[in-house]
Coordinates of C-alpha atoms in Angstrom, one line a residue:
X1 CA 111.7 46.7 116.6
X2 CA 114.5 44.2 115.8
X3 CA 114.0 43.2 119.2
X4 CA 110.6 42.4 119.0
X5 CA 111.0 40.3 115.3
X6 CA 113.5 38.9 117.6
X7 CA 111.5 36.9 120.2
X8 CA 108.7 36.3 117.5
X9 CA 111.3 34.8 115.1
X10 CA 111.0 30.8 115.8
X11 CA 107.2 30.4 116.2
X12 CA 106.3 32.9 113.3
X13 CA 108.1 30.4 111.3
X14 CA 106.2 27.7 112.6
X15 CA 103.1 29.6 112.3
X16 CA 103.9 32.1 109.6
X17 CA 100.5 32.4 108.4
X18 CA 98.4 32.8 111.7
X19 CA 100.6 35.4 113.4
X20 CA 100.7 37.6 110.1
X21 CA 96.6 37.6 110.5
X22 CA 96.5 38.4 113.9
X23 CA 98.9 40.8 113.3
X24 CA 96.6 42.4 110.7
X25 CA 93.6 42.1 113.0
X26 CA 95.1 43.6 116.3
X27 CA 98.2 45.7 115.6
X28 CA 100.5 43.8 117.2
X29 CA 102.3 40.4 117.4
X30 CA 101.2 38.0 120.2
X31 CA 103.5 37.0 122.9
X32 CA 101.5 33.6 123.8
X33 CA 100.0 32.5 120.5
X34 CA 98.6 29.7 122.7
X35 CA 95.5 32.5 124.0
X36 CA 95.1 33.4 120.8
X37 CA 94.2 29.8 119.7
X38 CA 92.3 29.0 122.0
X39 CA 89.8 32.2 121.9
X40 CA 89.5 31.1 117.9
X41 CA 88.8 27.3 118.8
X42 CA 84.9 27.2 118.9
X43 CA 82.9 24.2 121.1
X44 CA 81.7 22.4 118.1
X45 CA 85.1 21.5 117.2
X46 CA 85.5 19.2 119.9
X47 CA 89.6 19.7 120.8
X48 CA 90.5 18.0 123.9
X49 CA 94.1 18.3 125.7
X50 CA 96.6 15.4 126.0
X51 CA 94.3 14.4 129.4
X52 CA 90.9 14.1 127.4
X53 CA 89.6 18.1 128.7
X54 CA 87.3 19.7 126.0
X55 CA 89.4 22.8 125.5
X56 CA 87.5 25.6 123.2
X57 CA 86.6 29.5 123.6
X58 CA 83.9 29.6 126.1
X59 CA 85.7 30.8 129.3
X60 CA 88.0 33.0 127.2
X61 CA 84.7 34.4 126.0
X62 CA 83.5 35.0 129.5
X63 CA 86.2 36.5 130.4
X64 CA 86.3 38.7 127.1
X65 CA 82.9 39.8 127.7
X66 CA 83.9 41.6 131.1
X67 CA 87.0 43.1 129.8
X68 CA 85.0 44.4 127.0
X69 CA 82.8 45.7 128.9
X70 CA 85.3 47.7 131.0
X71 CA 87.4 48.9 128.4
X72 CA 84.4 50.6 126.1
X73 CA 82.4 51.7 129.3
X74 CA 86.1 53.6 130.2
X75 CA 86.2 54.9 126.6
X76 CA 82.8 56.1 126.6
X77 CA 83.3 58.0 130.3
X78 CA 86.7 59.8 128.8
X79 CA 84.8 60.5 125.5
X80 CA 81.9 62.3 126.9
X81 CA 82.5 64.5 129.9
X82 CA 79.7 65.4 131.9
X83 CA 77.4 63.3 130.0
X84 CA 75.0 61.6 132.5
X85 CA 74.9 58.2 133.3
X86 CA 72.1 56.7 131.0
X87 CA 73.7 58.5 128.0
X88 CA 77.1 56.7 129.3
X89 CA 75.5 53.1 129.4
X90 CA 73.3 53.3 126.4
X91 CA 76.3 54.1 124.6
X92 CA 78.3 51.3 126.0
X93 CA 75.4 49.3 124.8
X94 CA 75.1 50.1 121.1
X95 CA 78.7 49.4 121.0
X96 CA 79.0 46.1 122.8
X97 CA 75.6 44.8 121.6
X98 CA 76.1 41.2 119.6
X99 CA 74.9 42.9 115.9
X100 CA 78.1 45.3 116.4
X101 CA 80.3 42.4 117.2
X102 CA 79.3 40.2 114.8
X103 CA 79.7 43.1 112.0
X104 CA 83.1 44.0 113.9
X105 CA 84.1 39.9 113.6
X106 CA 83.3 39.7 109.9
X107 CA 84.8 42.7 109.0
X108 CA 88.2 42.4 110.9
X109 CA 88.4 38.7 109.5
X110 CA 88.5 36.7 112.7
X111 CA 85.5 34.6 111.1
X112 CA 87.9 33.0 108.6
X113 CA 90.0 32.6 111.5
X114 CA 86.8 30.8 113.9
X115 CA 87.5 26.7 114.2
X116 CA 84.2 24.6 114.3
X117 CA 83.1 21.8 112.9
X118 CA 80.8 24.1 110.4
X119 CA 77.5 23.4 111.9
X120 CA 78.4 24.8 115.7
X121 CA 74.7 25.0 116.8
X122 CA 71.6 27.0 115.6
X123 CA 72.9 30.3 116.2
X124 CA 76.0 30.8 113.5
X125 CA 74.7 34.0 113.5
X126 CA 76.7 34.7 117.0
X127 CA 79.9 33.0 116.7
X128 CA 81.6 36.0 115.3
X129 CA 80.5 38.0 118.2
X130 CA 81.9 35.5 120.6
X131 CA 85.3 35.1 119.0
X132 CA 85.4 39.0 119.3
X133 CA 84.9 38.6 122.9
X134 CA 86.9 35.7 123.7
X135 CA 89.9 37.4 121.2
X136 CA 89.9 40.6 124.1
X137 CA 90.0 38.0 126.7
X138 CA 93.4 37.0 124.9
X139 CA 94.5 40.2 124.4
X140 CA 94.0 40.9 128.5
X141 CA 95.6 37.5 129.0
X142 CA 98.9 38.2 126.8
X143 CA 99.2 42.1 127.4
X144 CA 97.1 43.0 130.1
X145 CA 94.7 45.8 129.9
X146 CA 96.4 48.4 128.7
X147 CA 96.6 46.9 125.4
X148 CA 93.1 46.0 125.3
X149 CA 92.1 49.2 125.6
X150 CA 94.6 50.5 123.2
X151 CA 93.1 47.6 121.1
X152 CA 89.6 49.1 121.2
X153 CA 90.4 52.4 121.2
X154 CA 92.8 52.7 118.0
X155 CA 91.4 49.5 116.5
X156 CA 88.0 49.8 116.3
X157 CA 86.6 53.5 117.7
X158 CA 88.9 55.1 115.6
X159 CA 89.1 53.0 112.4
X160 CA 85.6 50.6 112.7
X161 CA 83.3 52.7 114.4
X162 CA 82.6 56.6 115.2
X163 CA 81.8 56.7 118.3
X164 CA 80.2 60.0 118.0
X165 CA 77.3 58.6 115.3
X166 CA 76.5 55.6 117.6
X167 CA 76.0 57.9 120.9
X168 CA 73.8 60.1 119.2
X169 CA 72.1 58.1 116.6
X170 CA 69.4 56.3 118.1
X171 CA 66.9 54.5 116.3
X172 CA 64.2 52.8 118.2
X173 CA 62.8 50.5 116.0
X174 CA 59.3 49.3 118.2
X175 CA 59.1 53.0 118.9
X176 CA 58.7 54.1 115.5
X177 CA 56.7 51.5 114.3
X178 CA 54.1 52.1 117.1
X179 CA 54.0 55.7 116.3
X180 CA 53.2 55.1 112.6
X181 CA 50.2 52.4 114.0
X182 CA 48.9 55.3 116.1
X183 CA 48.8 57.8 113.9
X184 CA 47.1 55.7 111.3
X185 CA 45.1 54.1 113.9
X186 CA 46.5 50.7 112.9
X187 CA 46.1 47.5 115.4
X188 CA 49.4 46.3 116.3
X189 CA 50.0 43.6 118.0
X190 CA 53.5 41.0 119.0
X191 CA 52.3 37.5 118.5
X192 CA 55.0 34.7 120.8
X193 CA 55.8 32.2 118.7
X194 CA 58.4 30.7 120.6
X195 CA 60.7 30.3 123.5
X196 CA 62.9 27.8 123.9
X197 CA 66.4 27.5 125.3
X198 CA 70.1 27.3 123.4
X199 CA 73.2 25.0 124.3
X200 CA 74.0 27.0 127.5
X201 CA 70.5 26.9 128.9
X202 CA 69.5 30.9 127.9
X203 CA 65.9 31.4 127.2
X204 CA 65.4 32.4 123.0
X205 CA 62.2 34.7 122.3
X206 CA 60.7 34.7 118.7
X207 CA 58.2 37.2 117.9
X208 CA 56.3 38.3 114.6
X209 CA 54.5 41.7 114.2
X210 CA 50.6 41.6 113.4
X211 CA 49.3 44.9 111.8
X212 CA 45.7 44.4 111.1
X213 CA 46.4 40.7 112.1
X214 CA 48.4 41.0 108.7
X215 CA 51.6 39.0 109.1
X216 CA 54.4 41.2 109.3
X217 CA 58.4 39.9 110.1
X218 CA 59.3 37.8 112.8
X219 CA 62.7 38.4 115.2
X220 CA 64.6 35.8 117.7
X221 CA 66.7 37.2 120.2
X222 CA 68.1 36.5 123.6
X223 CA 65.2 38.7 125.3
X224 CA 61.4 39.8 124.5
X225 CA 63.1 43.1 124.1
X226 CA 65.9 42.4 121.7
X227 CA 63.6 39.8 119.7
X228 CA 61.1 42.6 119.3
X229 CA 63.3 45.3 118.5
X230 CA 64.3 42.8 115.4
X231 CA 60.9 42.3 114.4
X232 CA 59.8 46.1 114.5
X233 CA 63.3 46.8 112.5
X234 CA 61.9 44.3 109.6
X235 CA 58.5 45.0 109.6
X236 CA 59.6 48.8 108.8
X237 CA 61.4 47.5 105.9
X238 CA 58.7 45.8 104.7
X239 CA 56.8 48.8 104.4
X240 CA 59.3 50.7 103.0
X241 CA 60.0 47.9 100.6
X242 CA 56.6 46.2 100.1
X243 CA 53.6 48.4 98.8
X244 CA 51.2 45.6 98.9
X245 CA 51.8 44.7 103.0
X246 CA 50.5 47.8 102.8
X247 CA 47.4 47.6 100.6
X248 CA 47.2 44.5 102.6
X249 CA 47.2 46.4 106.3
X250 CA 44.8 48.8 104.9
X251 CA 42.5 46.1 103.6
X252 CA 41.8 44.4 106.6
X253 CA 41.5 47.9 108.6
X254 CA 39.1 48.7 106.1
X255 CA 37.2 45.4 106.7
X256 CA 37.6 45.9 110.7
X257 CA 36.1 49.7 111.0
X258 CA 33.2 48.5 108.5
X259 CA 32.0 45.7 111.0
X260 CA 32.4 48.1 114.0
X261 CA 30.3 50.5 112.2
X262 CA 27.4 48.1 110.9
X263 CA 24.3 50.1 112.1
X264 CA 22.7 48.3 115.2
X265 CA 19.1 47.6 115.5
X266 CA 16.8 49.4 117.2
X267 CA 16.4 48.4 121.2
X268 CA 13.0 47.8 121.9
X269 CA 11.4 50.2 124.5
X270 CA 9.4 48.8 127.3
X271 CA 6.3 50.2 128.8
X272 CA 8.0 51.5 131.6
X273 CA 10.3 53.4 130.2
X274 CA 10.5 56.9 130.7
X275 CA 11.2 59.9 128.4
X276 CA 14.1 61.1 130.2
X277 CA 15.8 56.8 130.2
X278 CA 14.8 57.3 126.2
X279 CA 16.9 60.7 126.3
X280 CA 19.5 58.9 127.6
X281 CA 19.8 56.2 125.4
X282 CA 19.8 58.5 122.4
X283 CA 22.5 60.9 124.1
X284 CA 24.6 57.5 125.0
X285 CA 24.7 56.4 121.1
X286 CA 25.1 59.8 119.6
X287 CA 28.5 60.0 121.8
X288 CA 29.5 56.4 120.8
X289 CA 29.3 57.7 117.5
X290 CA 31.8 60.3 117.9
X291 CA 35.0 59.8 116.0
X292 CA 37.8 59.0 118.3
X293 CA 40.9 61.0 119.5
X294 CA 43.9 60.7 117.4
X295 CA 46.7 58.9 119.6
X296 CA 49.7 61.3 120.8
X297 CA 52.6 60.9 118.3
X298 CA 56.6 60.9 119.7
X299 CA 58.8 63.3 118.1
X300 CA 61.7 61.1 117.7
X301 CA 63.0 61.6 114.1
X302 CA 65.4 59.3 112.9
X303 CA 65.8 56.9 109.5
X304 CA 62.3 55.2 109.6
X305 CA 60.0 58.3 109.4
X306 CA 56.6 57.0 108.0
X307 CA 54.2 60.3 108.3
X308 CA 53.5 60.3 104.9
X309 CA 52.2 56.5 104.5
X310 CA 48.7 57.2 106.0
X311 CA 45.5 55.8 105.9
X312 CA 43.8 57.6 103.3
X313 CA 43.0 55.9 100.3
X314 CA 45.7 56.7 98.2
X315 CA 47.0 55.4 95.0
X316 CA 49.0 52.6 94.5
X317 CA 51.6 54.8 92.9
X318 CA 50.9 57.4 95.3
X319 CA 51.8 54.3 98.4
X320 CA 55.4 53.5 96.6
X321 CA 56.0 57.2 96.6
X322 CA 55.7 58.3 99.6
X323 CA 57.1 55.3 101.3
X324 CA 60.3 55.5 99.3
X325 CA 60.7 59.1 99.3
X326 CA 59.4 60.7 102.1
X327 CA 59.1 58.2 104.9
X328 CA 62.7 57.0 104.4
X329 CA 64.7 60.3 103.0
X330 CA 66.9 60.6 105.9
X331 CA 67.9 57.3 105.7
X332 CA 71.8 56.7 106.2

């Protein structure tokens, strides 16, 4: 140990309080502070060597990503023996996925760490994330992979996150929401409002929820997928939180199945016709007046169980109830 405090001793002088917080963050004391730097030096801040080259975190964050990558899809294979491959990747997913990171970035501290100029670009929202990343790319850079892997391992999976509760707990946000539409026989629909393009040329998807062309919350993410998934995951909330999105869902279905039952007038009958055409006609609307087939439900339980919110005509009291009690009781 004395060795160690030995070849840290002149630059944690010069840099007392930086190595102490990476210290606290990773563990360990830095060999080349200068990685370490640079992975926390975001674009916006617009450093530039002694030659005039824009130095900041973006290949470190490249290079972070891969590592990352590696090091939890290893983890994961060790963890689980014999699990299958798309257990294995969805895994490595839910662990590496930018909401994780972000939370991961926050919570370790390495946002008070991040230098920018305070308005890096329209997406604050994922410069945690990417300091995470380009911090492992450090890590691989100064100690190799051994260390980032011991990083992840000891650091995070054991202290941060339980591995075990994000393989198994999977909440599928659009899933659950279109089961709850289907057994209430609610129209759903994901309206684009947007797609445009972010500082290094990746497409941005916004989408909003419509139930009953009621406005329900609205998600941006790097893909249709990820941007729905958001808006799903709000639009639950709202239900759970909001009894009168409800009312208001309800309303408008209310107003939809009047009009599509409105009685039509009678079709005139031609001279022509014969009894057995008039038999069919009448056989033809007596069938369109059948009610229609329930849609098949999934059985995926998980926090965002809305069974009870259904499209009887409940209470208002009776909407607040069941929404905060029995949809959501397994919440957590």
């Amino acid at each position: 140990m004395s060795k160690i405090i030995d070849q840290i001793r002149l630059p944690f002088r010069k840099e007392k309080e930086l190595y102490l917080s990476l210290y606290r963050i990773l563990g360990f004391y830095p060999r080349h502070i200068e990685f370490y730097k640079q992975a926390l030096l975001h674009k916006s801040s617009a450093k530039r060597t002694e030659k005039g080259k824009p130095i900041n975190n973006e290949r470190m964050e490249f290079l972070g990503d891969a590592v990352l990558g590696s090091v939890v899809g290893d983890i994961v294979y060790q963890h689980f023996p014999g699990k299958r491959e798309g257990f294995l990747t969805n895994t490595r997913s839910k662990i590496v996925q930018r909401e994780t990171l972000n939370r991961l970035a926050a919570d370790m501290g390495i946002n008070k760490l991040l230098v920018s100029n305070g308005r890096a670009s329209s997406h604050n929202n994922y410069l945690g994330g990417n300091a995470f990343e380009a911090l492992v790319g450090a890590i691989y850079l100064d100690r190799g992979y051994d260390m980032c892997r011991q990083f992840v391992k000891k650091k995070i999976l054991k202290q941060l996150i339980n591995i075990d509760k994000v393989a198994y707990k999977e909440v599928n946000f659009k899933s659950k929401l279109l089961e709850w539409t289907q057994k209430n026989r609610v129209v759903i629909a994901y309206h684009l409002i947007s797609e445009t393009k972010d500082e290094k040329n990746s497409p941005i998807f916004t989408y909003q929820v419509l139930l009953e062309g009621v406005e329900g919350a609205t998600g941006t993410g790097y893909s249709k997928k990820e941007s729905q998934q958001i808006a799903s995951r709000e639009t639950l909330n709202m239900l759970k939180n909001q009894p009168e999105f409800i009312d208001a869902i309800f309303a408008s279905k209310s107003n939809r199945t009047k009009m599509e039952e409105e009685p039509m007038s009678a079709v005139p009958k031609f001279e022509n016709e014969t009894v057995e055409q008039q038999k069919t006609t009448t056989n033809t609307k007596k069938e369109s007046q059948q009610p229609e087939k329930t849609p098949p439900q999934t059985e995926e339980e998980d926090a965002f169980d809305l069974s009870d919110i259904t499209a009887r005509e409940p209470s208002r009291e009776d909407i607040i109830a069941a929404a905060e009690e029995a949809a959501f009781s397994q919440q957590g």
